[in-house]
PDB file of C-alpha atoms in Angstrom:
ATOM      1  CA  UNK A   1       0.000   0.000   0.000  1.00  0.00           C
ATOM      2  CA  UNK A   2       1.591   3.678  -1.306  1.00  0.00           C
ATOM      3  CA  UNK A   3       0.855   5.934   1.520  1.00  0.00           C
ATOM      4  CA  UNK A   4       1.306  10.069   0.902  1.00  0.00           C
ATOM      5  CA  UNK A   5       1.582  12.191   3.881  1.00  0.00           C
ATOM      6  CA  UNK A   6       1.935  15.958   4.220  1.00  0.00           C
ATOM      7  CA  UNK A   7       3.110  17.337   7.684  1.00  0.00           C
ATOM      8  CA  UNK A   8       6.234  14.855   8.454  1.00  0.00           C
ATOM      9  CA  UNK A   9       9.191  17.262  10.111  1.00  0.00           C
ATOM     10  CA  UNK A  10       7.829  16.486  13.673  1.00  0.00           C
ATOM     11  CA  UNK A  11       4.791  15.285  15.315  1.00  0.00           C
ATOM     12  CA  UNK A  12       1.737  13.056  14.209  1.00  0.00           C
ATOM     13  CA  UNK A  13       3.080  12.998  10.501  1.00  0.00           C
ATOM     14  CA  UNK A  14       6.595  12.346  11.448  1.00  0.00           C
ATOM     15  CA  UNK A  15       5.487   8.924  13.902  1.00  0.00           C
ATOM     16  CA  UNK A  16       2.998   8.105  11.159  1.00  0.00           C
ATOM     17  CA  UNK A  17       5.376   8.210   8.871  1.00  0.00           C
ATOM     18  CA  UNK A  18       7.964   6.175  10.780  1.00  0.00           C
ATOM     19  CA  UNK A  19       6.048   3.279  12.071  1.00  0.00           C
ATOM     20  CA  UNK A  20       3.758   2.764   8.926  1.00  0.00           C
ATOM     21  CA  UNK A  21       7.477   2.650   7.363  1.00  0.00           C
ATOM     22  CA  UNK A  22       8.178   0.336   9.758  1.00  0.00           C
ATOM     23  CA  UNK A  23       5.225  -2.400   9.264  1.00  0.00           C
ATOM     24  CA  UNK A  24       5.888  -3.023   5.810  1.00  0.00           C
ATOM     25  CA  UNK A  25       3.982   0.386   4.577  1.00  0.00           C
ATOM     26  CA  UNK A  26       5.022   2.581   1.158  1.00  0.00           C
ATOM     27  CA  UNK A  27       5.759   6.065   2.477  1.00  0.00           C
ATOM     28  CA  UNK A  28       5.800   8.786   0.511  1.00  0.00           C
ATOM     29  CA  UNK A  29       6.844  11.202   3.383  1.00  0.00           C
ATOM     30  CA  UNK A  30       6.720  15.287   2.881  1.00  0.00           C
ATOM     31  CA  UNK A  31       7.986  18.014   4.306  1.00  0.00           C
ATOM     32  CA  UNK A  32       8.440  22.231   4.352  1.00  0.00           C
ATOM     33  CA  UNK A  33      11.634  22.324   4.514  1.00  0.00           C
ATOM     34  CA  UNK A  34      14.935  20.768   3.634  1.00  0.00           C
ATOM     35  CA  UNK A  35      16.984  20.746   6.815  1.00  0.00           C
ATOM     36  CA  UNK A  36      13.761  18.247   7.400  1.00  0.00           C
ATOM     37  CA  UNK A  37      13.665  16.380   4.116  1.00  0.00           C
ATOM     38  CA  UNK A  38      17.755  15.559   4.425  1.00  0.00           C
ATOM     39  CA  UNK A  39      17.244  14.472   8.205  1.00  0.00           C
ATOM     40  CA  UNK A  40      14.303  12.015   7.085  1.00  0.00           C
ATOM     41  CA  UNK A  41      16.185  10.849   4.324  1.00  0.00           C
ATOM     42  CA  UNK A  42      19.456   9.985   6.758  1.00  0.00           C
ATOM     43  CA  UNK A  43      16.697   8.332   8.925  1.00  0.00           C
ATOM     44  CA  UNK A  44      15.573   6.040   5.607  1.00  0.00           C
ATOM     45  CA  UNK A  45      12.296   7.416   4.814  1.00  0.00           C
ATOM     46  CA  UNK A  46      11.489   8.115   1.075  1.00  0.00           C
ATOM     47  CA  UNK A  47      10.754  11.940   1.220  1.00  0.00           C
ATOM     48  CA  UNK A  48      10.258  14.887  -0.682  1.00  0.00           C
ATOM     49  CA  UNK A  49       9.810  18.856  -0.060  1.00  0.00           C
ATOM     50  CA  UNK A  50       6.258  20.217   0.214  1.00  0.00           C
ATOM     51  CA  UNK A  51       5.080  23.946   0.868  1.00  0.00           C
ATOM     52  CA  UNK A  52       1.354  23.267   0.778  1.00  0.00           C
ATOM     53  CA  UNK A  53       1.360  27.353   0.318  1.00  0.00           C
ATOM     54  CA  UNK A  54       2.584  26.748  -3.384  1.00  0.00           C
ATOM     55  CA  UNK A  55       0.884  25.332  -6.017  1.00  0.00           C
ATOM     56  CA  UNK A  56       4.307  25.062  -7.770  1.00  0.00           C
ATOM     57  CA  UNK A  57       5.684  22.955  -4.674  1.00  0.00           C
ATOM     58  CA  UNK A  58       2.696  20.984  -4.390  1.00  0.00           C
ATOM     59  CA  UNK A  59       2.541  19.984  -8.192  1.00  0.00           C
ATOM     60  CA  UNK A  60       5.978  18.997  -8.228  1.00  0.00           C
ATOM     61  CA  UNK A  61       5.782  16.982  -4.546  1.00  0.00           C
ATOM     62  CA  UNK A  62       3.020  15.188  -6.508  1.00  0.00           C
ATOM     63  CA  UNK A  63       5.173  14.090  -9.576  1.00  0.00           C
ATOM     64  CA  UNK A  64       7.507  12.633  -7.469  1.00  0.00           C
ATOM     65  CA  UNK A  65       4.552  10.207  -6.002  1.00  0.00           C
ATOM     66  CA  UNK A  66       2.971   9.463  -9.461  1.00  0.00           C
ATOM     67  CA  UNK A  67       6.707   8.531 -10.512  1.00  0.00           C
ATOM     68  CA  UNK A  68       7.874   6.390  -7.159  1.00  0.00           C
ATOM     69  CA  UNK A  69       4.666   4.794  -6.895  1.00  0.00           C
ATOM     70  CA  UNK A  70       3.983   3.798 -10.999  1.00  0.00           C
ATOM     71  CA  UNK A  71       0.616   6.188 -10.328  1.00  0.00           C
ATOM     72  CA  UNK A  72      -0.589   4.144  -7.471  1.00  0.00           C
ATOM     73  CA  UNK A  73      -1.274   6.153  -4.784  1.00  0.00           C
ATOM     74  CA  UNK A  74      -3.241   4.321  -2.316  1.00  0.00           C
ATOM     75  CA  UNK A  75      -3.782   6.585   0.556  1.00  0.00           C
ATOM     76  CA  UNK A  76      -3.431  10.591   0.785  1.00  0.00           C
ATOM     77  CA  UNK A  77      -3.251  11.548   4.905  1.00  0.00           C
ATOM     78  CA  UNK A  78      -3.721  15.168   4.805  1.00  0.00           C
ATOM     79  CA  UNK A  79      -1.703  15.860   8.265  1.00  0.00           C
ATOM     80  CA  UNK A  80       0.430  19.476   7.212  1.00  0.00           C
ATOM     81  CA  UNK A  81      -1.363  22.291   9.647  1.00  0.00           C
ATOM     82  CA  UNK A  82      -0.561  24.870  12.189  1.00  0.00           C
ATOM     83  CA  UNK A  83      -2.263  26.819  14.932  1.00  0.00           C
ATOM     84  CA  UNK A  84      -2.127  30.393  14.359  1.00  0.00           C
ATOM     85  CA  UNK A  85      -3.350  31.553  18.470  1.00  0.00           C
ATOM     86  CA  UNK A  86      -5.065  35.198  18.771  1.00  0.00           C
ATOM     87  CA  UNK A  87      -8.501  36.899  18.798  1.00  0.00           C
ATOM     88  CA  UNK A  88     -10.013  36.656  16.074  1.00  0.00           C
ATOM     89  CA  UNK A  89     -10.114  40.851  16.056  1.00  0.00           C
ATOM     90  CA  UNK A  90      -6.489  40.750  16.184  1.00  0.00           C
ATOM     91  CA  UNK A  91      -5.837  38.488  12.859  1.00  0.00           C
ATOM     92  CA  UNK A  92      -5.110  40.491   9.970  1.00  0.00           C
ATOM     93  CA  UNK A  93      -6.469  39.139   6.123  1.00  0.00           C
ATOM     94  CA  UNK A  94      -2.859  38.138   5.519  1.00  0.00           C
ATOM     95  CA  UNK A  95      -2.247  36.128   8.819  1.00  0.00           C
ATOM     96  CA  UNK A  96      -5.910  35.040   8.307  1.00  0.00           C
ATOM     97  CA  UNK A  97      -4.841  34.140   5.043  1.00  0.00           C
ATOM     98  CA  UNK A  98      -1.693  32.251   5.669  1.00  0.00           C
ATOM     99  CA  UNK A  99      -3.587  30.017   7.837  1.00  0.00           C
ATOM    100  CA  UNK A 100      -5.596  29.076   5.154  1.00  0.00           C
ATOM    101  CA  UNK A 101      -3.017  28.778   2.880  1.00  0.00           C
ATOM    102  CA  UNK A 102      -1.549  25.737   4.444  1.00  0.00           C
ATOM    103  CA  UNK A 103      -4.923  24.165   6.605  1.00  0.00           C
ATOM    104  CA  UNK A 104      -7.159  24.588   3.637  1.00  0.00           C
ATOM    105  CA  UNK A 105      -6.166  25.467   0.600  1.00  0.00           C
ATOM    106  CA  UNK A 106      -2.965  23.711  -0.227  1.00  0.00           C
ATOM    107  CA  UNK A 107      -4.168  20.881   1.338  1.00  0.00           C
ATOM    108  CA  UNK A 108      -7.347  20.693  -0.546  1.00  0.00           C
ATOM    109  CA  UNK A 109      -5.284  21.480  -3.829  1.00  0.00           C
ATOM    110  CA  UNK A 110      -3.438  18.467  -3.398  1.00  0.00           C
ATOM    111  CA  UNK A 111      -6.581  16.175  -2.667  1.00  0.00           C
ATOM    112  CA  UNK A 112      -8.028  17.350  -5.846  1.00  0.00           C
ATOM    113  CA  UNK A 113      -5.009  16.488  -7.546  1.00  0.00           C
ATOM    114  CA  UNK A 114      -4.054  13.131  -6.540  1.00  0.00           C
ATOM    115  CA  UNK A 115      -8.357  11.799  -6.853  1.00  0.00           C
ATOM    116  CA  UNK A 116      -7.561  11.079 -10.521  1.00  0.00           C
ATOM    117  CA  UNK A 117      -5.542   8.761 -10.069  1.00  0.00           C
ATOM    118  CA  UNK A 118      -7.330   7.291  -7.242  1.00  0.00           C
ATOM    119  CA  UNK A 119     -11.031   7.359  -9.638  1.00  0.00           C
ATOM    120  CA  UNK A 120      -8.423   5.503 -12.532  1.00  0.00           C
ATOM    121  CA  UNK A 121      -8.012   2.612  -9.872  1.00  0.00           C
ATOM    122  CA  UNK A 122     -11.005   2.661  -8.808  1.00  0.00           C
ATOM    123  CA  UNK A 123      -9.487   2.651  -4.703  1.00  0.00           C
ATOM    124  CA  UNK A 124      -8.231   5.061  -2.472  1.00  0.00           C
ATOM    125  CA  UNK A 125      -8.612   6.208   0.959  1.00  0.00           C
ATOM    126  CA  UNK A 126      -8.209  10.473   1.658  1.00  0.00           C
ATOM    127  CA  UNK A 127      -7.766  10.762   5.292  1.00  0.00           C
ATOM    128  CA  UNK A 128      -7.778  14.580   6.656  1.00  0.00           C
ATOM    129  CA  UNK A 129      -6.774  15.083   9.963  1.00  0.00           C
ATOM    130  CA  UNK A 130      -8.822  17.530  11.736  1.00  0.00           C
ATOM    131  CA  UNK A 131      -9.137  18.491  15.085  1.00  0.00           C
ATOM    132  CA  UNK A 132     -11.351  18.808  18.059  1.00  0.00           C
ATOM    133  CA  UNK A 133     -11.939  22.396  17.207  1.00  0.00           C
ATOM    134  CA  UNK A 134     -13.407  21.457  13.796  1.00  0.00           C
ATOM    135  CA  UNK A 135     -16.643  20.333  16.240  1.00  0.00           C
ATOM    136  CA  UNK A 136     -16.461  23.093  18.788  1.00  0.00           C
ATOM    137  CA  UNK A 137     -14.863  26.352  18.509  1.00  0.00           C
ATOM    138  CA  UNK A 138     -12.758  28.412  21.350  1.00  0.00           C
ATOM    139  CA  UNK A 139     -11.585  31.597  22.073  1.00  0.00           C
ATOM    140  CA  UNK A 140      -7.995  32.963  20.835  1.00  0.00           C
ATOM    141  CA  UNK A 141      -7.816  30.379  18.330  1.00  0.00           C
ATOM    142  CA  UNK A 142     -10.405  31.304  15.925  1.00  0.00           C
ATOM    143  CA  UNK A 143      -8.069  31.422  12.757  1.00  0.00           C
ATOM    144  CA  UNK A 144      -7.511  27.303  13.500  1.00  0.00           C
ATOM    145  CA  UNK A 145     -10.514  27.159  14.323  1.00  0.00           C
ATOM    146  CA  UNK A 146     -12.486  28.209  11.122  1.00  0.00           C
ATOM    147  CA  UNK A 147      -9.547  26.420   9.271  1.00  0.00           C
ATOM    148  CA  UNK A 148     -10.390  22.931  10.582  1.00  0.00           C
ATOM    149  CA  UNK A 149     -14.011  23.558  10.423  1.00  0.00           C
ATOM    150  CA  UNK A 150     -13.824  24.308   6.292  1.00  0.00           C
ATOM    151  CA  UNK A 151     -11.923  20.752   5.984  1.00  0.00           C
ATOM    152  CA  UNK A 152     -14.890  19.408   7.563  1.00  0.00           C
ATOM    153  CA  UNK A 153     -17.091  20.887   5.452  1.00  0.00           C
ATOM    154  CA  UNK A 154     -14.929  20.407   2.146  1.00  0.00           C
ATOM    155  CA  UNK A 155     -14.341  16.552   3.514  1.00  0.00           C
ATOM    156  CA  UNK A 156     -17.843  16.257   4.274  1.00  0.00           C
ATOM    157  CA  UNK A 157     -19.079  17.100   0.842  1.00  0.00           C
ATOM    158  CA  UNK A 158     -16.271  15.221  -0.764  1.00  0.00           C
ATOM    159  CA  UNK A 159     -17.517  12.351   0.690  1.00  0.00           C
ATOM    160  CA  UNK A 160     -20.961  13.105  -0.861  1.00  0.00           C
ATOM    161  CA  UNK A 161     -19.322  13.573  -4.140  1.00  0.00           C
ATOM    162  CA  UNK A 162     -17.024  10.368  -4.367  1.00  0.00           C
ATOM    163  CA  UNK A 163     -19.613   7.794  -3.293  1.00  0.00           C
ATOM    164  CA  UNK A 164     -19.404   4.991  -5.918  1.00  0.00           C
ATOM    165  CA  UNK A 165     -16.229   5.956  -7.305  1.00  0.00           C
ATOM    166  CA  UNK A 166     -14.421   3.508  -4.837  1.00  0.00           C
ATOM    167  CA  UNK A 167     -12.431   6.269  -3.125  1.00  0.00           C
ATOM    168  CA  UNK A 168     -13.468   6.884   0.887  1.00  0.00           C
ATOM    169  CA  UNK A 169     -13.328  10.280   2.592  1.00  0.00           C
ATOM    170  CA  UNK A 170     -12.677   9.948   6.096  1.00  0.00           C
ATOM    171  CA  UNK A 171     -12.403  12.123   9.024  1.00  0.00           C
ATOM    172  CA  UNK A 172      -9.938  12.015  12.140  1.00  0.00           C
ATOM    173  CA  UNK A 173     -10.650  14.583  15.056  1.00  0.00           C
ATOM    174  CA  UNK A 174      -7.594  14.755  17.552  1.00  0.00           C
ATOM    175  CA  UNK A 175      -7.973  16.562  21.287  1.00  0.00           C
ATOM    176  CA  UNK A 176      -4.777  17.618  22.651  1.00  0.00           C
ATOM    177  CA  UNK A 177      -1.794  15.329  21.237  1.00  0.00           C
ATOM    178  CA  UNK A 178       1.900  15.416  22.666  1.00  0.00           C
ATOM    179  CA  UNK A 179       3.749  16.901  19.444  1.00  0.00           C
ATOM    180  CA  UNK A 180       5.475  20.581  18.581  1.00  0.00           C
ATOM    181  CA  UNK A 181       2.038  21.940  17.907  1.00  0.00           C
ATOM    182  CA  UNK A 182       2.491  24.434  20.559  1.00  0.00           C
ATOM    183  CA  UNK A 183       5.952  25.028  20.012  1.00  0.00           C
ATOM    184  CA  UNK A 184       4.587  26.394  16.507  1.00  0.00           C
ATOM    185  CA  UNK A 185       1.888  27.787  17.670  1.00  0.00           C
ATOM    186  CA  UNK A 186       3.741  30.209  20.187  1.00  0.00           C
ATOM    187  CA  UNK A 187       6.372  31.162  17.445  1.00  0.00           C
ATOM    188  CA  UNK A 188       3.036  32.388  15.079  1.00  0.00           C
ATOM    189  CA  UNK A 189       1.749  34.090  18.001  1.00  0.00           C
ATOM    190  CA  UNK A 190       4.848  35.743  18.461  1.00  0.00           C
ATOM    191  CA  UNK A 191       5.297  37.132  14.702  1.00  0.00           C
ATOM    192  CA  UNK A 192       1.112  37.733  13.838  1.00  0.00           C
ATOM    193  CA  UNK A 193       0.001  39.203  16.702  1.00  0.00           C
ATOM    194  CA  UNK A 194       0.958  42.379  17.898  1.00  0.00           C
ATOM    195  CA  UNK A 195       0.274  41.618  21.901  1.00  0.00           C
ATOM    196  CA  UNK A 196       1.447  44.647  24.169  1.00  0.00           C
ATOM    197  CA  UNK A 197      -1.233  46.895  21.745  1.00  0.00           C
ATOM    198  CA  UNK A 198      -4.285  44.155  22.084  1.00  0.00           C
ATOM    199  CA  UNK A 199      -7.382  44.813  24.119  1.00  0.00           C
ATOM    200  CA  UNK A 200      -6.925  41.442  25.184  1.00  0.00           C
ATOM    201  CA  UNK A 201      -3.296  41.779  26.778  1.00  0.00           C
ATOM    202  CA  UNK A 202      -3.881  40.315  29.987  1.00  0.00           C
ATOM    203  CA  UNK A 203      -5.516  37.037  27.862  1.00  0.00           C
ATOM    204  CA  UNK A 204      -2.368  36.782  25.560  1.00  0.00           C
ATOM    205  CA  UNK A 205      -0.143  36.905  28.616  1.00  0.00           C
ATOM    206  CA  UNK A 206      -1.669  33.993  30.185  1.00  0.00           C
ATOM    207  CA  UNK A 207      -1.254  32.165  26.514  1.00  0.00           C
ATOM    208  CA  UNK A 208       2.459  32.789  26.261  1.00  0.00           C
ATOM    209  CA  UNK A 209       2.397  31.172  29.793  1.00  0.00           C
ATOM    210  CA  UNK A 210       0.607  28.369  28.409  1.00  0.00           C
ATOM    211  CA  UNK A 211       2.130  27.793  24.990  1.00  0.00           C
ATOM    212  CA  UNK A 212       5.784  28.435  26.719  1.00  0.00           C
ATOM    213  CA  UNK A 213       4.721  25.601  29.756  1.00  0.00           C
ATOM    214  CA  UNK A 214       6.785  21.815  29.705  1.00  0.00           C
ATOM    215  CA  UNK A 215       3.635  20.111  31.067  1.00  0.00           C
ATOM    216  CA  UNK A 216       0.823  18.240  28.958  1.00  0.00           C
ATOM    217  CA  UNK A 217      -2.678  19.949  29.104  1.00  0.00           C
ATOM    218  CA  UNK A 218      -4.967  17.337  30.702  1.00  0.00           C
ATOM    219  CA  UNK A 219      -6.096  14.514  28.738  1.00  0.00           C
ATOM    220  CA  UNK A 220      -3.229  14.933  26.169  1.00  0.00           C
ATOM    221  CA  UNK A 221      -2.484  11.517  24.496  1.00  0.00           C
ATOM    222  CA  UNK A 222       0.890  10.215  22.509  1.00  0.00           C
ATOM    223  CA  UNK A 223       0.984  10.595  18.540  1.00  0.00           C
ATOM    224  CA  UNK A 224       0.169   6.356  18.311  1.00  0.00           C
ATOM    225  CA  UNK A 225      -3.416   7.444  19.413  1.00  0.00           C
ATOM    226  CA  UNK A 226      -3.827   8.928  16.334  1.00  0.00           C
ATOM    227  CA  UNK A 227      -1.438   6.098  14.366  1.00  0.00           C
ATOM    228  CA  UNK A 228      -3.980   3.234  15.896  1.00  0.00           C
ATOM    229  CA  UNK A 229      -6.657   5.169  14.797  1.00  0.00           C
ATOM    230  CA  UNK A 230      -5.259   5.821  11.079  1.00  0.00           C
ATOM    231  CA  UNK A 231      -4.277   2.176  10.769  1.00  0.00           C
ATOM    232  CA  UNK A 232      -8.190   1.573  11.672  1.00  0.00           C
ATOM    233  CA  UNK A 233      -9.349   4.063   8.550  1.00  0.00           C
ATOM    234  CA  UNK A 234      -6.703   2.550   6.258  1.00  0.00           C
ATOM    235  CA  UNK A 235      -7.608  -1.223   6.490  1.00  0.00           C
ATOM    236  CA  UNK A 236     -11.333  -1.375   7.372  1.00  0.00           C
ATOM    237  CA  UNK A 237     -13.306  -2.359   4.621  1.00  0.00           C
ATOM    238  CA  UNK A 238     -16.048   0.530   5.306  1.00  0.00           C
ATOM    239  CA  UNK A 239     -14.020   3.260   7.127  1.00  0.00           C
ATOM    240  CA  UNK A 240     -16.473   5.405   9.405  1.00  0.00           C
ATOM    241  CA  UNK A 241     -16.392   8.883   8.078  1.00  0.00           C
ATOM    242  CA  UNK A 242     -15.251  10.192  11.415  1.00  0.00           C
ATOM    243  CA  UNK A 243     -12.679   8.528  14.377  1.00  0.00           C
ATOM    244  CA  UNK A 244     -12.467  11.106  17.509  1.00  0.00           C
ATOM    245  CA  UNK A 245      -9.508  10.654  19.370  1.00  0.00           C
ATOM    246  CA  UNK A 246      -9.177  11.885  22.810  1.00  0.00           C
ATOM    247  CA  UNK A 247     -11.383  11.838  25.733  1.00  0.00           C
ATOM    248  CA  UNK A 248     -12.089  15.531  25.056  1.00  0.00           C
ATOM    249  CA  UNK A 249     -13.228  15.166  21.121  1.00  0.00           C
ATOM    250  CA  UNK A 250     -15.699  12.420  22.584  1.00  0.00           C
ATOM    251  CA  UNK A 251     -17.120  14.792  25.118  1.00  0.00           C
ATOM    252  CA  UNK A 252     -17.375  18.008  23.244  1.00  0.00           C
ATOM    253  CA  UNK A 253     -19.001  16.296  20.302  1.00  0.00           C
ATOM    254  CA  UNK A 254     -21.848  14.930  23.029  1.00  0.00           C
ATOM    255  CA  UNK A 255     -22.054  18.072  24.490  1.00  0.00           C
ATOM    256  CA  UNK A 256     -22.638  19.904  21.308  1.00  0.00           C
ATOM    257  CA  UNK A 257     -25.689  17.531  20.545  1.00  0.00           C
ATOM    258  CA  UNK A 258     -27.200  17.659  24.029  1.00  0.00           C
ATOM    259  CA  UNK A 259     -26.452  21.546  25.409  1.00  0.00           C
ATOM    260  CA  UNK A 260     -28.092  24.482  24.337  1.00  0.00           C
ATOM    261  CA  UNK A 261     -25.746  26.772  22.495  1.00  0.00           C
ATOM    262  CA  UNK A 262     -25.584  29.293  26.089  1.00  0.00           C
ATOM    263  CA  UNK A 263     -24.693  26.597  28.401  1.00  0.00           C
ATOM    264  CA  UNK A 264     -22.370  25.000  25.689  1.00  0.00           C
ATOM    265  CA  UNK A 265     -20.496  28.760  25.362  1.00  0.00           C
ATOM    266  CA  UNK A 266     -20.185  29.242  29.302  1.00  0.00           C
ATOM    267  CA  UNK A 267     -18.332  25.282  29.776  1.00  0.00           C
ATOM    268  CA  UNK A 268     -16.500  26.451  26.304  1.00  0.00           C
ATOM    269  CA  UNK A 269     -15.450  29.906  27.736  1.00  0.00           C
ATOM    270  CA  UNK A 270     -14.128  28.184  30.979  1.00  0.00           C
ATOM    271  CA  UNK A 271     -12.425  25.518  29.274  1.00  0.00           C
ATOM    272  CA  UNK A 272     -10.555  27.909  26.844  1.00  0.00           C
TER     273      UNK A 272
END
């Protein structure tokens, strides 16, 4: 089985990447930049640079999968994302933008591009992994927020789309996960948002407490959570169309079905 993945300098994509490597898998691994491509490639993954901000870099990341894989691309896992924190008042169009760039955009570019292949097969499985906040939204992170909830959408409608064509569209929703999501985040934070001048001051300097802390937030589970549960979408025979990881993803999705949208807000607002 040919397996693409965006997203694999660190984190979920990078452990996917390994141990599907590892149990007889064909990884197609991708990456930003190149001090991360070279590193993988030491580390004897097959891997190739991929800006999902570039439709140049994504068209040629894709060549170099039709090529290595004789067109037989059997799974797409559409991992690449980042958190960009801040009120949403405080996000300009282009950091706004940016977000979308890579979350959305990009990554939907290169879904669109690699289906043909998967329709002249007849099988494939696209795999997006979401988030928790593509179910519930909170505060300061409304850019990642509205990112993950248009893959939803986009994945939701996809799934519509493909039916018959032998390609699945499945859905994995992550709560907190131990990776260098907040090391990211806090470096965006840093260069987007312009802090000391924000309304919400006092909020941000809690945040830069929180995305500079060692500990995990509570709940937080190890990237083979999220392996187990794209080995599950991978092999079943019917995938679902969504796996939540994480105690929290299970919980918030109940909530949002059971609570009215005040009561859901005030457990939101202390949760955030």
């Amino acid at each position: 089985m040919n397996i693409l993945i965006t997203g694999c300098s660190t984190g979920i994509g990078y452990f996917c990447a390994k141990e599907l490597s590892k149990n007889g898998y064909r990884v197609l691994a991708t990456c930003r930049y190149e001090k991360d491509v070279k590193r993988l490639k030491e580390e004897g993954l097959e891997v190739y640079k991929l800006d999902l901000r570039s439709s140049k870099s994504i068209k040629e990341a894709l060549d170099w999968a039709v090529e290595k894989t004789d067109s037989k691309i059997d799974v797409l896992f559409n991992n690449g994302a980042y958190g960009q924190p801040g009120a949403v008042e405080d996000l300009s169009r282009e950091v706004l933008k940016e977000q979308f760039e890579t979350n959305v955009f990009g990554t939907q570019e290169l879904t669109n591009m690699v289906l043909p292949y998967m329709r002249k097969k007849g099988y494939g499985r696209v795999v997006y992994n979401s988030s928790v906040l593509g179910i519930i939204s909170m505060a300061y992170r409304g850019a990642y927020n509205a990112s993950k909830y248009a893959i939803e959408g986009l994945c939701d409608t996809l799934r519509l789309e493909l039916d018959k064509s032998g390609v699945d569209v499945v859905l994995i929703e992550p709560g907190p996960i131990r990776s260098d999501f907040r090391k990211n985040a806090l470096m965006k934070f840093e260069q987007n948002i312009d802090i000391k001048k924000s309304v919400h001051v006092k909020i941000y300097e809690k945040t830069l407490e929180r995305l500079k802390g060692k500990g995990d937030t509570p709940f937080t589970l190890g990237e083979d959570a999220v392996y187990d549960t794209l080995i599950k979408a991978i092999t079943a025979k019917k995938p679902r169309a969504r796996y939540r990881v994480t105690f929290p993803t299970k919980l918030f999705w109940f909530l949002k079905r059971v609570l009215s949208t005040k009561i859901l807000d005030k457990i939101l607002r202390s949760a955030g």
